[in-house]
XYZ file of C-alpha atoms in Angstrom:
309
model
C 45.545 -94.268 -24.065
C 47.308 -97.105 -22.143
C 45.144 -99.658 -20.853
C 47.066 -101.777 -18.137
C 45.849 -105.374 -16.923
C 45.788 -106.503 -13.555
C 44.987 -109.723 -12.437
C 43.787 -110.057 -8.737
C 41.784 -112.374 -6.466
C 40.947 -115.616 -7.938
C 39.825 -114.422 -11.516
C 39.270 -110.572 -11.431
C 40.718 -108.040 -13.281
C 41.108 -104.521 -12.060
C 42.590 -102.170 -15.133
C 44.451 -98.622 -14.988
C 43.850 -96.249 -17.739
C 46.878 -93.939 -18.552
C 46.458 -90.936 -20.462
C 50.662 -90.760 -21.884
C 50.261 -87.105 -22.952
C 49.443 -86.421 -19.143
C 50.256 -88.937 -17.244
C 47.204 -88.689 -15.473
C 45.078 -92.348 -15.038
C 41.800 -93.802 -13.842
C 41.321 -97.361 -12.030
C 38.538 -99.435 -13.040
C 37.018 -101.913 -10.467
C 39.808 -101.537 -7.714
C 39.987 -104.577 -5.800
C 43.182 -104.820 -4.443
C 44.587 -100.828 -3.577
C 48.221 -102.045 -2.513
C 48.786 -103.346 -6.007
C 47.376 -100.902 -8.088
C 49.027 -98.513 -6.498
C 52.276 -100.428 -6.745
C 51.742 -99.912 -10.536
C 50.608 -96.303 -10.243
C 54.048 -96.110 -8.523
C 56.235 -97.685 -11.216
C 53.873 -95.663 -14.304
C 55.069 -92.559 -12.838
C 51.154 -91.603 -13.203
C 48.518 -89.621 -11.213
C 45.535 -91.267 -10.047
C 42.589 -88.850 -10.213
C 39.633 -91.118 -10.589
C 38.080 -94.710 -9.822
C 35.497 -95.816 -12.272
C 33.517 -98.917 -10.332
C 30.974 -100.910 -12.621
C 29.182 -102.135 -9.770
C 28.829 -102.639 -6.008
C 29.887 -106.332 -5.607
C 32.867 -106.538 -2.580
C 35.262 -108.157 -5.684
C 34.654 -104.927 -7.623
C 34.522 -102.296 -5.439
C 36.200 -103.800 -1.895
C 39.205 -101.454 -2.200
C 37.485 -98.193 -2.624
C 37.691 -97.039 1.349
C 41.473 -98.122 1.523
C 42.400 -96.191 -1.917
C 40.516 -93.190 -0.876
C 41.989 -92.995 2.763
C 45.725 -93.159 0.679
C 44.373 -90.728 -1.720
C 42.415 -87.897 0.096
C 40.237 -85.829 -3.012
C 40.009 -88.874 -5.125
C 37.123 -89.387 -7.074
C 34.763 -92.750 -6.850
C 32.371 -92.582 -9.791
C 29.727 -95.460 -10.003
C 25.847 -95.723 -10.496
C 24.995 -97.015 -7.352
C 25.040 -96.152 -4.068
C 25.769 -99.368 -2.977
C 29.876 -98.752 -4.080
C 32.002 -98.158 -1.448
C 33.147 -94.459 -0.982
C 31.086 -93.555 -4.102
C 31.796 -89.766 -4.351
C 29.130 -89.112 -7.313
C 26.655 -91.038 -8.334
C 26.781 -91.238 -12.489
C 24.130 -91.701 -15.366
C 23.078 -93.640 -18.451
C 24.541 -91.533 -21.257
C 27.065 -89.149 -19.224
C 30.060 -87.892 -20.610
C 33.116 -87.781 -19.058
C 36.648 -86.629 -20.138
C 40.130 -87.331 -19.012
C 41.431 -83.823 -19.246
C 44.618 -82.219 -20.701
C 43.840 -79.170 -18.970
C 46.542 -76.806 -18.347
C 47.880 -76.080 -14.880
C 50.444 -73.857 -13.453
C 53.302 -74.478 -15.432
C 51.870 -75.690 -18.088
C 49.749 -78.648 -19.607
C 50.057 -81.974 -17.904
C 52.421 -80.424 -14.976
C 51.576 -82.492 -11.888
C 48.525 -81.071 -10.063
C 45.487 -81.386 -7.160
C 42.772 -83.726 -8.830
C 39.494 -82.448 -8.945
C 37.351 -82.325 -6.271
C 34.200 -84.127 -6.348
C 30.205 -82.902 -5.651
C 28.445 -79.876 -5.349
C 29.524 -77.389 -6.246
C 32.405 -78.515 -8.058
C 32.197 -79.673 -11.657
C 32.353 -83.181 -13.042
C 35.713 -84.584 -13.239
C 37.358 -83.450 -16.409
C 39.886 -86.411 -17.634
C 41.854 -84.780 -21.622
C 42.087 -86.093 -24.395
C 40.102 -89.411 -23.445
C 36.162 -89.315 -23.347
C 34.170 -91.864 -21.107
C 30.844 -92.634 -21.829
C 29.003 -94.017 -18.745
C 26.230 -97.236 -20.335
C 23.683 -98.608 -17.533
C 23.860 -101.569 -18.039
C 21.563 -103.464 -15.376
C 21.146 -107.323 -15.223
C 23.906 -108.684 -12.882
C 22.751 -106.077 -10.763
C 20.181 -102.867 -11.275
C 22.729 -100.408 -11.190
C 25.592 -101.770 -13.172
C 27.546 -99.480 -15.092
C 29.729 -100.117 -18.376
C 32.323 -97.204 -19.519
C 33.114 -97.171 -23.089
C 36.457 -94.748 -23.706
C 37.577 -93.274 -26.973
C 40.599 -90.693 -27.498
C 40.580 -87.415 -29.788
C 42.533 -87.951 -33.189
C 43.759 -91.059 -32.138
C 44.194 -94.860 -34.508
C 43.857 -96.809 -31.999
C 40.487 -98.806 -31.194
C 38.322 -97.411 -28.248
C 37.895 -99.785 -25.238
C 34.375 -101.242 -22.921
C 35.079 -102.121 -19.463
C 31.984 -104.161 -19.079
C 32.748 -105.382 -15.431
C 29.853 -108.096 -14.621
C 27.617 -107.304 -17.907
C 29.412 -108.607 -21.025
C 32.501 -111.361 -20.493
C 34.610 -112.761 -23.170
C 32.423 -115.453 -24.661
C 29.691 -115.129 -21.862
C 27.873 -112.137 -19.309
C 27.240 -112.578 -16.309
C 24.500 -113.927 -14.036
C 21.123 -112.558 -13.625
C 21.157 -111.762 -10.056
C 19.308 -108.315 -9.529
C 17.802 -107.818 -13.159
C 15.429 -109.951 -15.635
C 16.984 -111.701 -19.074
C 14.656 -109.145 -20.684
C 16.544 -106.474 -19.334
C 20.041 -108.320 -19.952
C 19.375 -108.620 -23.412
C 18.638 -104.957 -23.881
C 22.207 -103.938 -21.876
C 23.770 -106.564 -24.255
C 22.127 -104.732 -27.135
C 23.233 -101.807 -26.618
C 26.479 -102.803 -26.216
C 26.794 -104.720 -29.079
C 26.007 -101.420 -30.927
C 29.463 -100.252 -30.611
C 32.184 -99.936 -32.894
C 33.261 -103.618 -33.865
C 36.851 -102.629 -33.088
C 36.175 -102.149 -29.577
C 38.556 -103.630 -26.994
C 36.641 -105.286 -24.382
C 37.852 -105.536 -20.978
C 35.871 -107.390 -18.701
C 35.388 -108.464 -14.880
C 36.760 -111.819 -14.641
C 39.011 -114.215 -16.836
C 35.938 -116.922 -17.181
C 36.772 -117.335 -21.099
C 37.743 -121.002 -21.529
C 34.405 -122.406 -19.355
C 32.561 -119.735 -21.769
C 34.301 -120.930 -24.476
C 33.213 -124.531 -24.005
C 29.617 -123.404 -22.977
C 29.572 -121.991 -26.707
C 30.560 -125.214 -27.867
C 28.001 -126.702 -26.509
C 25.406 -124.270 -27.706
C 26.863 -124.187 -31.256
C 29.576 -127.264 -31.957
C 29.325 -126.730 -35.697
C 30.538 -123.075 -34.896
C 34.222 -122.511 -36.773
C 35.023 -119.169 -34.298
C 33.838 -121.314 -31.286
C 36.404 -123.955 -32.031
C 39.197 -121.569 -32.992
C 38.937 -119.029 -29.701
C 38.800 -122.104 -27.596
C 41.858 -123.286 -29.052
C 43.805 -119.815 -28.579
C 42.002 -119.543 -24.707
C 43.252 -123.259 -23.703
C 47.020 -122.223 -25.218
C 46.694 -118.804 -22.891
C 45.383 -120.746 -20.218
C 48.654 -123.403 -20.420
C 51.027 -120.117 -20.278
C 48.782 -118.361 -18.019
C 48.301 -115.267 -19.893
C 44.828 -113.217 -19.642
C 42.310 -113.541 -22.231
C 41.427 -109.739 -22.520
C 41.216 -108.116 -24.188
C 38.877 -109.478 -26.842
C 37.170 -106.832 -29.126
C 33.109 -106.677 -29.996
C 33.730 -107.848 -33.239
C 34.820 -110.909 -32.378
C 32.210 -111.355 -29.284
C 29.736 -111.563 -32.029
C 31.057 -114.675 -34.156
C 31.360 -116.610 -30.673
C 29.488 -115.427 -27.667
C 25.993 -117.175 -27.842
C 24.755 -113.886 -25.758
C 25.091 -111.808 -28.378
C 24.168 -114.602 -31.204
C 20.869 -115.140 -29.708
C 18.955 -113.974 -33.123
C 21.233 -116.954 -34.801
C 19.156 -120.110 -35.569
C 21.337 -122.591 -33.719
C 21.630 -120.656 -30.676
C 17.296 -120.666 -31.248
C 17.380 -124.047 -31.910
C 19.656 -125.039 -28.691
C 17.392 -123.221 -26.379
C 13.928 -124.034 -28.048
C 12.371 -120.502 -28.143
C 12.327 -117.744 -30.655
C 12.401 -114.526 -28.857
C 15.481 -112.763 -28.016
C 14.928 -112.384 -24.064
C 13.624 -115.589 -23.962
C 16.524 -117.205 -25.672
C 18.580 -115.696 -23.247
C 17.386 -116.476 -19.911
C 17.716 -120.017 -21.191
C 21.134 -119.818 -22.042
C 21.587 -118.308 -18.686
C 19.847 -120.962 -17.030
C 21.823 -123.863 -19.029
C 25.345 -122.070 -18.591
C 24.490 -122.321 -14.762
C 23.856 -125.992 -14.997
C 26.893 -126.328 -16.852
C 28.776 -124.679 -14.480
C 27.461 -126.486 -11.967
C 28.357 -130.090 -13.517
C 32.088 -129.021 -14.427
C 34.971 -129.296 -12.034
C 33.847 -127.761 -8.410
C 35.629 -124.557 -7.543
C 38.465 -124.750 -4.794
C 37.365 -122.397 -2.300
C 40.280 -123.236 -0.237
C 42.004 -121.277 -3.001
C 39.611 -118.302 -2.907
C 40.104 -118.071 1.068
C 43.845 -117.977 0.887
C 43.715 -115.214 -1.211
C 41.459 -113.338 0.520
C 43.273 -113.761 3.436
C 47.018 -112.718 1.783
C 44.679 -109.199 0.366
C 42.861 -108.704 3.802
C 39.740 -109.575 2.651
C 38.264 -112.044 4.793
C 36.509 -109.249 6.820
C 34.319 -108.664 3.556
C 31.288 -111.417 2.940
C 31.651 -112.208 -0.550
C 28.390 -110.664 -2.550
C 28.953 -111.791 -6.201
C-alpha cells in the first residue's frame, strides 16, 4: 500500500491510495480533480474509488468534476450531503481493495465496479477499509482506517475533519460528548497507525498543546520537528496514533494537567473546553490572509463554491 500526499488549497490534503500489486487506487477527500489526476497519470494507476470523510466544499468540491472525467466511478461517503455520493456507507463496513482476477489475468487493467443496487460493494484486494463514524465536526463524518493482508508495514486513518495532528477539529454539527466518543474510538487503534488527516494545522496545534501542558517533554519536541518542517515546507503527516497520544491534549484529556488546565474532571467536559480555548487561541494568533485563500480558489475554480468548513 502506497499512500501519496497531496497538498491543495490553503492547508488541505487530499491523499491517493495505490495498491502496487494492482495498480489499482482510491482518492481520499478530492478537492482539486485536475491534480489528482495529474498524479493518477504519472502512477500509471486506476482510479476506481473516492473515499470522502465528509461533505464540507474543501473535502468533497471535486467530486462532480472527477466523476464527469471518470464515468462508473465510485463516491463512497456517509452522508448525503457529498457531492456525487454514489453509496451511502456505515459505521463498521468493510471494504476491500480487490486483487480480483480479470480477463487476462490478476491486476490486468479493467472496468471498475459499478456502484448501487444491484451491484455489489466495491471490492478493492489485498487492502481492507474499515469505514468509523465518526460525528462531531459534522453528524455524518466518516474516518477509514486501511490495513493490507500479510503485509509489515503499519495500517493508516484518514481522519479528514475528526482527529488532526496534535488537535481535531471544531464542533460544528455534533456535541464534545459525542467528539470524545469518535476520538475514543479512534484512539483504540493499533499505536502504529499512520494518521493522515484533513489539513496541515500541526504547528498552531502544537503550540495550543503547549499551552495546555508546557511541562510536556513530547509537546516541546514535536513542536520543534513541526517549526523545522514548516521552515522547509514539508507536510507534517503523517503522524502515527502512538504518538497523538503523548502530545495531542484531545486524546490526553484523562491526564491531570490537561484536567487541571481546563478545570473539570469529566472526559466530555474536558473537551469542549479545550475546544472552546483552542478557538480563542486561534482567534488571538496571527489573522488568516484570506486574500491568500481567494487566489487560490480562484487559480482551482472554486470561487463558484461558498466555503462551508
Amino acid at each position: 500500500m502506497k499512500v501519496k500526499v497531496i497538498p491543495v488549497l490553503e492547508d488541505n490534503y487530499m491523499y491517493l491510495v495505490i495498491e502496487e500489486l494492482t495498480r489499482e487506487a482510491v482518492a481520499v477527500d478530492v478537492a482539486v480533480p485536475k491534480r489528482l489526476l495529474e498524479i493518477v497519470g504519472r502512477e500509471g494507476v486506476s482510479l476506481t474509488a473516492v473515499l470522502t470523510t465528509h461533505h464540507h466544499w474543501d473535502h468533497a468540491r471535486g467530486n462532480p468534476e472527477l466523476a464527469r472525467l471518470r464515468p462508473g466511478l465510485a463516491v463512497l461517503g456517509a452522508d448525503e450531503r457529498i457531492f456525487s455520493l454514489t453509496r451511502r456507507l456505515a459505521h463498521g463496513e468493510e471494504l476491500r481493495v480487490s486483487a480480483r482476477p480479470r480477463e487476462g489475468g490478476v491486476g490486468t487493467p479493467g472496468p471498475p465496479a459499478l456502484m448501487g443496487p444491484p451491484a455489489p460493494p466495491p471490492q478493492f484486494g489485498a487492502i481492507h477499509v474499515r469505514c468509523l463514524l465518526t460525528p462531531g465536526h459534522t453528524s455524518g463524518h466518516m474516518s477509514y482506517f486501511l490495513w493490507e493482508d500479510d503485509c509489515p508495514d503499519p495500517p493508516a486513518l484518514f481522519s479528514g475533519d475528526a482527529l488532526l495532528v496534535a488537535g481535531c477539529g471544531s464542533c460544528l454539527e455534533g456535541s464534545a460528548q459525542q467528539m470524545y466518543q469518535s476520538l475514543a474510538e479512534l484512539s483504540t487503534l493499533p499505536p502504529e497507525t499512520k494518521v493522515f488527516c484533513g489539513h496541515e494545522h500541526t504547528l498552531s496545534n502544537l503550540e495550543f498543546a503547549q499551552k495546555v501542558e508546557p511541562c510536556n517533554d513530547h509537546v516541546r519536541a514535536k513542536l520543534s520537528w513541526a517549526k523545522k518542517r514548516d521552515e522547509d515546507d514539508v507536510p507534517t503527516v503523517p503522524s502515527t496514533l502512538g504518538e497523538e497520544r503523548l502530545y495531542n491534549p484531545f486524546l490526553r484529556v484523562a491526564e491531570e494537567p490537561v484536567r487541571k488546565f481546563t478545570g473539570k474532571a469529566g472526559p466530555a467536559d474536558v473537551l469542549e473546553v479545550l475546544c472552546e480555548e483552542r478557538a480563542r487561541f486561534e482567534q488571538a494568533g496571527e489573522p488568516r490572509q484570506p486574500q491568500a485563500r481567494a487566489l487560490l480558489a480562484l487559480q482551482w475554480g472554486l470561487l463558484s463554491a461558498a466555503p462551508n468548513k
